[in-house]
Amino acid sequence: MDTPRVSRIKPAESDAANFADDSGNAAPTLTELLLRVARKDRNAFAEFYGQTSRRVYGLARRVLVDPELSEDTTQEVYLQVWNMADRFNPEAGSPMAWLMTLTHRRAVDKVRSEQSSTEREARYGAAMQVIDHDDVVDTVTQRLEAETVVKCLETLTDTQQESVNLAYYGGLTYREVGEKLGVAVPTIKSRIRDGLLRLKTCLGVN
């Protein structure tokens, strides 16, 4: 069965009356809903989401602070609920405790991932700065004739040439180049790095 679509966070009102059915019967408990979700009951999933999403988002927001990351994390948690509801054991704890544990773990993982990504970006930028700016760009723009640059650019692959042109002659950032070409930023960085190293060799830059 397909995974149900999880919308952006628009928590339902917390008033218990909103969760009673048309006949006036009491709403099912979270445990009952979660057991039905384990059987891939979409209606139960929607009701479980409506009753709990406010608290899931609140915990994610306290850990992550950033609203967009918190929304993304909340959606990931509910996809995890849909796929793992059969692992919930009512004897081990309440549905909300289980859900909060999933949320906290997911949010902490997101923090670690964001920190790791930021550190990698910083290290990569520092390592590339000397090659990108000091050794290549200044030499190309200040010391070499245009026809020499063109000839050396022709030694690059098509993808390298396209990325280098956009970054250094179009003035775009790595991210903007990636968005324009529909390619991931790490791939763009790799293309530019390899292209600049090839240019460096062709231009005789030490």
GROMACS .gro file of N, CA and C in nm, residues 90-151:
model
  186
   90PRO      N    1   0.215  -0.195   2.305
   90PRO     CA    2   0.137  -0.124   2.407
   90PRO      C    3   0.182  -0.156   2.549
   91GLU      N    4   0.241  -0.273   2.569
   91GLU     CA    5   0.284  -0.312   2.704
   91GLU      C    6   0.414  -0.241   2.745
   92ALA      N    7   0.484  -0.185   2.646
   92ALA     CA    8   0.613  -0.121   2.677
   92ALA      C    9   0.599   0.027   2.709
   93GLY      N   10   0.484   0.085   2.678
   93GLY     CA   11   0.465   0.227   2.705
   93GLY      C   12   0.350   0.282   2.624
   94SER      N   13   0.320   0.409   2.646
   94SER     CA   14   0.207   0.471   2.579
   94SER      C   15   0.244   0.510   2.435
   95PRO      N   16   0.143   0.526   2.349
   95PRO     CA   17   0.170   0.571   2.212
   95PRO      C   18   0.242   0.706   2.208
   96MET      N   19   0.203   0.798   2.296
   96MET     CA   20   0.265   0.930   2.295
   96MET      C   21   0.412   0.922   2.336
   97ALA      N   22   0.443   0.837   2.434
   97ALA     CA   23   0.583   0.821   2.475
   97ALA      C   24   0.665   0.765   2.359
   98TRP      N   25   0.608   0.667   2.290
   98TRP     CA   26   0.676   0.606   2.174
   98TRP      C   27   0.697   0.711   2.065
   99LEU      N   28   0.594   0.791   2.041
   99LEU     CA   29   0.601   0.893   1.937
   99LEU      C   30   0.702   1.002   1.974
  100MET      N   31   0.705   1.044   2.098
  100MET     CA   32   0.800   1.147   2.140
  100MET      C   33   0.944   1.096   2.131
  101THR      N   34   0.964   0.967   2.158
  101THR     CA   35   1.097   0.909   2.144
  101THR      C   36   1.142   0.912   2.000
  102LEU      N   37   1.053   0.873   1.908
  102LEU     CA   38   1.085   0.880   1.766
  102LEU      C   39   1.120   1.023   1.724
  103THR      N   40   1.040   1.117   1.773
  103THR     CA   41   1.059   1.258   1.735
  103THR      C   42   1.193   1.311   1.786
  104HIS      N   43   1.223   1.282   1.912
  104HIS     CA   44   1.347   1.333   1.970
  104HIS      C   45   1.468   1.275   1.897
  105ARG      N   46   1.465   1.146   1.869
  105ARG     CA   47   1.577   1.084   1.798
  105ARG      C   48   1.594   1.144   1.659
  106ARG      N   49   1.481   1.162   1.589
  106ARG     CA   50   1.487   1.217   1.453
  106ARG      C   51   1.540   1.361   1.456
  107ALA      N   52   1.496   1.440   1.552
  107ALA     CA   53   1.540   1.579   1.562
  107ALA      C   54   1.689   1.588   1.594
  108VAL      N   55   1.734   1.505   1.686
  108VAL     CA   56   1.877   1.505   1.721
  108VAL      C   57   1.961   1.462   1.601
  109ASP      N   58   1.915   1.361   1.529
  109ASP     CA   59   1.985   1.318   1.408
  109ASP      C   60   1.994   1.432   1.307
  110LYS      N   61   1.885   1.510   1.297
  110LYS     CA   62   1.882   1.623   1.204
  110LYS      C   63   1.983   1.730   1.246
  111VAL      N   64   1.993   1.756   1.376
  111VAL     CA   65   2.091   1.853   1.425
  111VAL      C   66   2.232   1.808   1.390
  112ARG      N   67   2.262   1.682   1.415
  112ARG     CA   68   2.395   1.630   1.385
  112ARG      C   69   2.424   1.636   1.236
  113SER      N   70   2.324   1.604   1.155
  113SER     CA   71   2.342   1.607   1.010
  113SER      C   72   2.370   1.748   0.962
  114GLU      N   73   2.294   1.847   1.015
  114GLU     CA   74   2.313   1.986   0.974
  114GLU      C   75   2.450   2.036   1.017
  115GLN      N   76   2.492   2.000   1.139
  115GLN     CA   77   2.623   2.044   1.187
  115GLN      C   78   2.734   1.984   1.102
  116SER      N   79   2.720   1.855   1.070
  116SER     CA   80   2.822   1.788   0.989
  116SER      C   81   2.831   1.849   0.851
  117SER      N   82   2.714   1.881   0.793
  117SER     CA   83   2.711   1.941   0.659
  117SER      C   84   2.777   2.078   0.661
  118THR      N   85   2.748   2.157   0.765
  118THR     CA   86   2.807   2.291   0.775
  118THR      C   87   2.957   2.284   0.790
  119GLU      N   88   3.004   2.189   0.870
  119GLU     CA   89   3.148   2.174   0.890
  119GLU      C   90   3.217   2.131   0.761
  120ARG      N   91   3.153   2.039   0.686
  120ARG     CA   92   3.211   1.995   0.559
  120ARG      C   93   3.219   2.111   0.461
  121GLU      N   94   3.112   2.193   0.457
  121GLU     CA   95   3.111   2.308   0.367
  121GLU      C   96   3.225   2.405   0.402
  122ALA      N   97   3.244   2.427   0.532
  122ALA     CA   98   3.348   2.521   0.575
  122ALA      C   99   3.487   2.468   0.539
  123ARG      N  100   3.509   2.339   0.564
  123ARG     CA  101   3.639   2.281   0.533
  123ARG      C  102   3.666   2.284   0.384
  124TYR      N  103   3.564   2.249   0.306
  124TYR     CA  104   3.581   2.246   0.162
  124TYR      C  105   3.608   2.386   0.107
  125GLY      N  106   3.533   2.485   0.158
  125GLY     CA  107   3.551   2.622   0.111
  125GLY      C  108   3.689   2.674   0.142
  126ALA      N  109   3.741   2.642   0.263
  126ALA     CA  110   3.874   2.687   0.300
  126ALA      C  111   3.981   2.621   0.212
  127ALA      N  112   3.962   2.492   0.183
  127ALA     CA  113   4.061   2.420   0.102
  127ALA      C  114   4.062   2.468  -0.041
  128MET      N  115   3.945   2.508  -0.091
  128MET     CA  116   3.934   2.548  -0.232
  128MET      C  117   3.969   2.695  -0.255
  129GLN      N  118   3.970   2.774  -0.150
  129GLN     CA  119   3.986   2.919  -0.168
  129GLN      C  120   4.116   2.955  -0.239
  130VAL      N  121   4.226   2.891  -0.198
  130VAL     CA  122   4.355   2.925  -0.258
  130VAL      C  123   4.357   2.889  -0.405
  131ILE      N  124   4.308   2.768  -0.437
  131ILE     CA  125   4.307   2.724  -0.577
  131ILE      C  126   4.212   2.810  -0.659
  132ASP      N  127   4.090   2.829  -0.606
  132ASP     CA  128   3.987   2.899  -0.682
  132ASP      C  129   4.025   3.044  -0.710
  133HIS      N  130   4.069   3.114  -0.610
  133HIS     CA  131   4.087   3.259  -0.626
  133HIS      C  132   4.231   3.298  -0.653
  134ASP      N  133   4.321   3.266  -0.562
  134ASP     CA  134   4.458   3.314  -0.573
  134ASP      C  135   4.531   3.259  -0.695
  135ASP      N  136   4.522   3.128  -0.717
  135ASP     CA  137   4.604   3.065  -0.819
  135ASP      C  138   4.547   3.072  -0.960
  136VAL      N  139   4.415   3.070  -0.971
  136VAL     CA  140   4.355   3.058  -1.103
  136VAL      C  141   4.290   3.186  -1.150
  137VAL      N  142   4.194   3.236  -1.071
  137VAL     CA  143   4.114   3.349  -1.117
  137VAL      C  144   4.199   3.472  -1.143
  138ASP      N  145   4.284   3.509  -1.045
  138ASP     CA  146   4.368   3.627  -1.065
  138ASP      C  147   4.461   3.610  -1.184
  139THR      N  148   4.519   3.491  -1.198
  139THR     CA  149   4.611   3.466  -1.309
  139THR      C  150   4.540   3.477  -1.443
  140VAL      N  151   4.420   3.417  -1.449
  140VAL     CA  152   4.343   3.419  -1.574
  140VAL      C  153   4.305   3.560  -1.612
  141THR      N  154   4.255   3.637  -1.515
  141THR     CA  155   4.200   3.768  -1.548
  141THR      C  156   4.307   3.876  -1.564
  142GLN      N  157   4.423   3.858  -1.502
  142GLN     CA  158   4.522   3.965  -1.501
  142GLN      C  159   4.641   3.940  -1.592
  143ARG      N  160   4.681   3.815  -1.614
  143ARG     CA  161   4.807   3.790  -1.681
  143ARG      C  162   4.798   3.724  -1.818
  144LEU      N  163   4.691   3.652  -1.845
  144LEU     CA  164   4.685   3.574  -1.969
  144LEU      C  165   4.592   3.637  -2.071
  145GLU      N  166   4.625   3.619  -2.196
  145GLU     CA  167   4.542   3.673  -2.302
  145GLU      C  168   4.416   3.589  -2.319
  146ALA      N  169   4.313   3.653  -2.374
  146ALA     CA  170   4.183   3.588  -2.382
  146ALA      C  171   4.187   3.461  -2.464
  147GLU      N  172   4.262   3.461  -2.576
  147GLU     CA  173   4.262   3.342  -2.660
  147GLU      C  174   4.325   3.222  -2.590
  148THR      N  175   4.421   3.247  -2.502
  148THR     CA  176   4.483   3.137  -2.427
  148THR      C  177   4.383   3.075  -2.331
  149VAL      N  178   4.305   3.160  -2.266
  149VAL     CA  179   4.202   3.113  -2.174
  149VAL      C  180   4.100   3.028  -2.248
  150VAL      N  181   4.058   3.076  -2.365
  150VAL     CA  182   3.958   3.003  -2.443
  150VAL      C  183   4.010   2.865  -2.481
  151LYS      N  184   4.136   2.861  -2.526
  151LYS     CA  185   4.195   2.732  -2.564
  151LYS      C  186   4.200   2.636  -2.446
   0.00000   0.00000   0.00000
